[in-house]
Short mmCIF file of C-alpha atoms in Angstrom, two decimals:
data_model
loop_
_atom_site.label_atom_id
_atom_site.label_comp_id
_atom_site.label_asym_id
_atom_site.label_seq_id
_atom_site.Cartn_x
_atom_site.Cartn_y
_atom_site.Cartn_z
CA MET E 1 8.60 16.92 6.53
CA LYS E 2 7.56 14.44 9.21
CA ILE E 3 7.25 10.93 7.79
CA CYS E 4 5.78 7.66 9.07
CA VAL E 5 6.13 4.20 7.53
CA LEU E 6 2.98 2.08 7.76
CA ILE E 7 3.13 -1.70 7.35
CA PRO E 8 0.00 -3.88 7.44
CA ALA E 9 0.91 -7.43 8.43
CA TYR E 10 -0.92 -10.73 8.60
CA ASN E 11 0.97 -13.91 9.55
CA ALA E 12 4.17 -12.27 8.33
CA GLY E 13 6.46 -13.76 10.95
CA GLY E 14 8.68 -15.32 8.31
CA THR E 15 9.26 -12.12 6.37
CA ILE E 16 8.68 -9.02 8.47
CA GLY E 17 12.00 -9.11 10.36
CA PRO E 18 14.22 -8.18 7.39
CA VAL E 19 11.70 -5.53 6.32
CA LEU E 20 11.82 -3.88 9.75
CA GLU E 21 15.61 -4.18 9.87
CA LYS E 22 15.77 -2.03 6.74
CA THR E 23 13.19 0.52 7.89
CA ARG E 24 15.05 0.86 11.19
CA SER E 25 18.29 1.56 9.30
CA LEU E 26 16.54 4.53 7.66
CA GLY E 27 15.61 6.04 11.02
CA LEU E 28 11.95 6.46 10.09
CA ASP E 29 9.05 6.21 12.52
CA THR E 30 7.26 2.94 11.77
CA ILE E 31 3.81 1.60 12.60
CA VAL E 32 2.96 -2.07 12.11
CA VAL E 33 -0.70 -3.10 12.12
CA ASP E 34 -0.95 -6.78 13.06
CA ASP E 35 -4.18 -7.85 11.38
CA GLY E 36 -5.08 -10.78 13.64
CA SER E 37 -1.96 -12.86 13.05
CA SER E 38 -1.64 -16.28 14.65
CA ASP E 39 2.13 -16.52 14.25
CA GLU E 40 5.12 -14.55 15.58
CA THR E 41 4.34 -11.31 13.76
CA GLU E 42 3.55 -9.35 16.93
CA ARG E 43 6.61 -10.56 18.84
CA ILE E 44 9.00 -9.83 15.97
CA ALA E 45 7.54 -6.37 15.37
CA LEU E 46 7.92 -5.46 19.03
CA GLU E 47 11.54 -6.63 18.99
CA TYR E 48 12.25 -3.86 16.47
CA GLY E 49 10.70 -1.20 18.66
CA VAL E 50 7.99 -0.15 16.24
CA HIS E 51 4.62 1.21 17.29
CA LEU E 52 2.28 -1.79 17.09
CA LEU E 53 -1.46 -1.70 16.48
CA LYS E 54 -3.28 -5.00 16.78
CA HIS E 55 -6.54 -6.38 15.43
CA HIS E 56 -7.83 -9.30 17.46
CA PHE E 57 -9.07 -11.04 14.33
CA ASN E 58 -8.23 -10.81 10.64
CA ARG E 59 -10.17 -7.87 9.16
CA GLY E 60 -8.38 -7.42 5.82
CA LYS E 61 -5.51 -5.39 4.44
CA GLY E 62 -7.67 -2.34 3.85
CA ALA E 63 -8.91 -2.40 7.43
CA ALA E 64 -5.32 -2.66 8.68
CA LEU E 65 -4.28 0.32 6.59
CA ARG E 66 -7.27 2.34 7.76
CA SER E 67 -6.39 1.63 11.41
CA GLY E 68 -2.88 2.85 10.70
CA PHE E 69 -4.12 5.94 8.86
CA GLN E 70 -6.37 6.85 11.79
CA SER E 71 -3.49 6.58 14.25
CA ILE E 72 -1.17 8.63 12.04
CA LEU E 73 -3.74 11.38 11.47
CA GLU E 74 -3.93 11.89 15.22
CA LYS E 75 -0.30 13.03 15.09
CA ASP E 76 1.46 15.70 13.04
CA TYR E 77 2.85 13.56 10.22
CA GLU E 78 2.73 15.03 6.73
CA LEU E 79 3.63 11.94 4.71
CA ILE E 80 2.84 8.24 5.01
CA ILE E 81 4.86 5.54 3.28
CA THR E 82 2.96 2.26 2.98
CA LEU E 83 4.64 -1.01 2.10
CA ASP E 84 3.95 -4.70 2.51
CA ALA E 85 5.33 -6.98 5.21
CA ASP E 86 6.10 -9.88 2.87
CA GLY E 87 9.36 -8.50 1.49
CA GLN E 88 7.96 -7.64 -1.93
CA HIS E 89 8.76 -3.95 -1.36
CA ASP E 90 12.33 -2.98 -0.51
CA PRO E 91 12.43 -0.24 2.15
CA LEU E 92 15.89 0.72 0.91
CA ALA E 93 14.17 2.18 -2.17
CA ILE E 94 12.52 4.79 0.07
CA PRO E 95 15.33 7.40 -0.14
CA SER E 96 15.17 7.33 -3.96
CA LEU E 97 11.39 7.63 -3.89
CA LEU E 98 11.63 10.55 -1.47
CA ARG E 99 14.07 12.37 -3.75
CA ILE E 100 11.63 12.06 -6.66
CA PHE E 101 8.76 13.05 -4.39
CA GLN E 102 10.55 16.20 -3.26
CA ILE E 103 11.34 17.21 -6.85
CA VAL E 104 7.95 16.53 -8.45
CA GLN E 105 5.81 17.22 -5.36
CA PRO E 106 2.85 14.90 -6.10
CA ASP E 107 0.19 14.26 -3.51
CA LEU E 108 0.35 10.50 -4.08
CA LEU E 109 3.34 8.60 -5.46
CA ILE E 110 2.90 4.96 -6.46
CA ALA E 111 5.95 2.72 -6.80
CA SER E 112 4.90 0.77 -9.87
CA ARG E 113 5.55 -2.94 -10.47
CA ALA E 114 4.70 -2.58 -14.18
CA GLY E 115 8.11 -3.80 -15.31
CA GLY E 116 7.48 -7.08 -13.53
CA PHE E 117 3.94 -7.74 -14.74
CA ASN E 118 5.25 -10.44 -17.09
CA ARG E 119 6.31 -12.45 -14.04
CA MET E 120 2.75 -12.55 -12.72
CA THR E 121 0.35 -15.41 -13.24
CA PHE E 122 -1.82 -14.93 -16.32
CA LEU E 123 -4.93 -14.00 -14.32
CA ARG E 124 -3.20 -11.36 -12.22
CA ARG E 125 -1.33 -9.98 -15.23
CA PHE E 126 -4.56 -9.70 -17.25
CA TRP E 127 -6.50 -7.96 -14.50
CA ASN E 128 -3.64 -5.64 -13.57
CA ARG E 129 -3.19 -4.41 -17.12
CA LEU E 130 -6.92 -4.07 -17.70
CA GLY E 131 -7.34 -2.34 -14.35
CA VAL E 132 -4.55 0.13 -15.01
CA LYS E 133 -6.11 1.20 -18.31
CA ALA E 134 -9.58 1.52 -16.79
CA VAL E 135 -8.42 3.48 -13.76
CA ALA E 136 -6.14 5.73 -15.82
CA ARG E 137 -9.10 6.64 -18.04
CA LEU E 138 -11.44 7.14 -15.09
CA CYS E 139 -8.97 9.29 -13.16
CA HIS E 140 -7.52 11.13 -16.16
CA CYS E 141 -4.01 10.40 -14.97
CA ASP E 142 -1.02 8.50 -16.35
CA ILE E 143 -0.48 5.55 -14.02
CA THR E 144 1.15 2.18 -14.66
CA ASP E 145 0.09 0.27 -11.54
CA SER E 146 -3.17 0.89 -9.71
CA GLN E 147 -2.77 -1.81 -7.06
CA SER E 148 0.78 -1.43 -5.79
CA GLY E 149 0.86 -1.11 -2.01
CA PHE E 150 4.21 0.72 -2.02
CA ARG E 151 3.08 4.34 -1.86
CA LEU E 152 3.94 7.78 -0.56
CA ILE E 153 0.73 9.50 0.55
CA ARG E 154 0.33 13.04 1.81
CA THR E 155 -1.82 12.97 4.93
CA LYS E 156 -3.93 15.82 3.55
CA ILE E 157 -5.47 13.30 1.12
CA LEU E 158 -6.73 11.17 3.99
CA ARG E 159 -8.26 14.22 5.67
CA GLU E 160 -10.27 14.95 2.52
CA ILE E 161 -11.60 11.50 1.57
CA SER E 162 -13.58 8.80 3.33
CA LEU E 163 -12.48 5.18 2.94
CA THR E 164 -15.03 2.40 3.42
CA THR E 165 -13.58 -0.88 2.10
CA THR E 166 -11.57 -3.37 4.13
CA GLY E 167 -9.77 -5.65 1.66
CA PHE E 168 -7.14 -5.29 -1.05
CA GLU E 169 -9.58 -3.10 -3.00
CA MET E 170 -9.08 -0.26 -0.51
CA GLU E 171 -5.87 0.77 -2.27
CA LEU E 172 -7.85 1.30 -5.47
CA GLU E 173 -10.55 3.15 -3.54
CA LEU E 174 -7.94 5.53 -2.15
CA LEU E 175 -6.45 6.16 -5.60
CA ILE E 176 -9.77 6.85 -7.32
CA LYS E 177 -11.11 9.08 -4.56
CA ALA E 178 -7.85 11.04 -4.41
CA CYS E 179 -7.98 11.63 -8.18
CA LYS E 180 -11.64 12.67 -8.07
CA LYS E 181 -10.77 15.20 -5.35
CA GLY E 182 -8.15 16.71 -7.64
CA PHE E 183 -5.02 15.44 -5.89
CA SER E 184 -1.99 14.83 -8.12
CA VAL E 185 -0.79 11.27 -8.69
CA LEU E 186 2.55 10.03 -9.99
CA SER E 187 3.63 6.44 -10.63
CA ILE E 188 7.25 5.50 -11.19
CA PRO E 189 8.74 2.04 -11.90
CA ILE E 190 10.74 0.17 -9.30
CA ASP E 191 12.30 -3.27 -9.29
CA VAL E 192 10.63 -5.84 -7.07
CA PRO E 193 11.98 -9.32 -6.28
CA ARG E 194 8.61 -10.85 -7.16
CA VAL E 195 5.21 -9.54 -8.13
CA ASP E 196 3.12 -12.68 -8.09
CA GLY E 197 2.19 -12.79 -4.45
CA THR E 198 2.46 -16.57 -4.41
CA SER E 199 4.83 -16.97 -1.50
CA SER E 200 3.38 -15.00 1.39
CA SER E 201 0.80 -12.58 0.02
CA HIS E 202 -2.75 -13.27 1.15
CA PHE E 203 -4.28 -12.00 -2.09
CA LYS E 204 -6.97 -14.40 -3.32
CA PRO E 205 -6.93 -14.06 -7.12
CA VAL E 206 -10.60 -14.77 -7.81
CA THR E 207 -12.27 -13.31 -4.71
CA ASP E 208 -10.11 -10.21 -4.38
CA THR E 209 -10.12 -9.50 -8.11
CA TRP E 210 -13.92 -9.56 -8.01
CA LEU E 211 -13.95 -7.13 -5.07
CA VAL E 212 -11.62 -4.80 -6.97
CA CYS E 213 -13.92 -4.97 -10.03
CA LYS E 214 -16.99 -4.21 -7.91
CA LEU E 215 -15.22 -1.25 -6.35
CA TYR E 216 -14.32 0.10 -9.79
CA LEU E 217 -17.91 -0.23 -11.02
CA ARG E 218 -19.24 1.55 -7.92
CA SER E 219 -16.72 4.33 -8.41
CA LEU E 220 -18.35 5.21 -11.73
CA LEU E 221 -21.21 6.64 -9.67
CA TRP E 222 -19.08 8.71 -7.28
#
């Protein structure tokens, strides 16, 4: 199975180096999408020899992922592994995730942060738990984290669905549309060093939570 790691990055110069060091040690093809960074993100990514896609201005995490998806679909990859550039997701967990993926054979595997929800701020914890229950009911699947960006995605999903959003809500859009198309979804717990997004995540609790809620409400009509 041909695999590509996809990392959206925005002003991640302080964190992306160790992430790419680990992905390089795994010998996996890696694409970084620099989403209009104004720091050293581009230079550091190029130092690690990854394939770099660049937005000339900040368009949002979802837009960065969609640019990466489009590039990957032009090649013959069968599986995409998405993870964040801020160090929240440990690339060294990828071999374990791949072993589970190969045994269970889901179409979408989500590395769940559910065990660390208690370390989130109250607002994020509340919305994550509420969102998980709502999405699980809507999609008729047993998931424990609907917003984790650490995922293994079969490229056939992306050939069957159309993504339209550009922010953090795009990950929820992908999940819901994949479920509605009948693709199988599995979520498994992993340990993460932090789940709050307070150090280098660009998640805006009020604005982005509202966008996620709007996306969920729209999805009721799909």
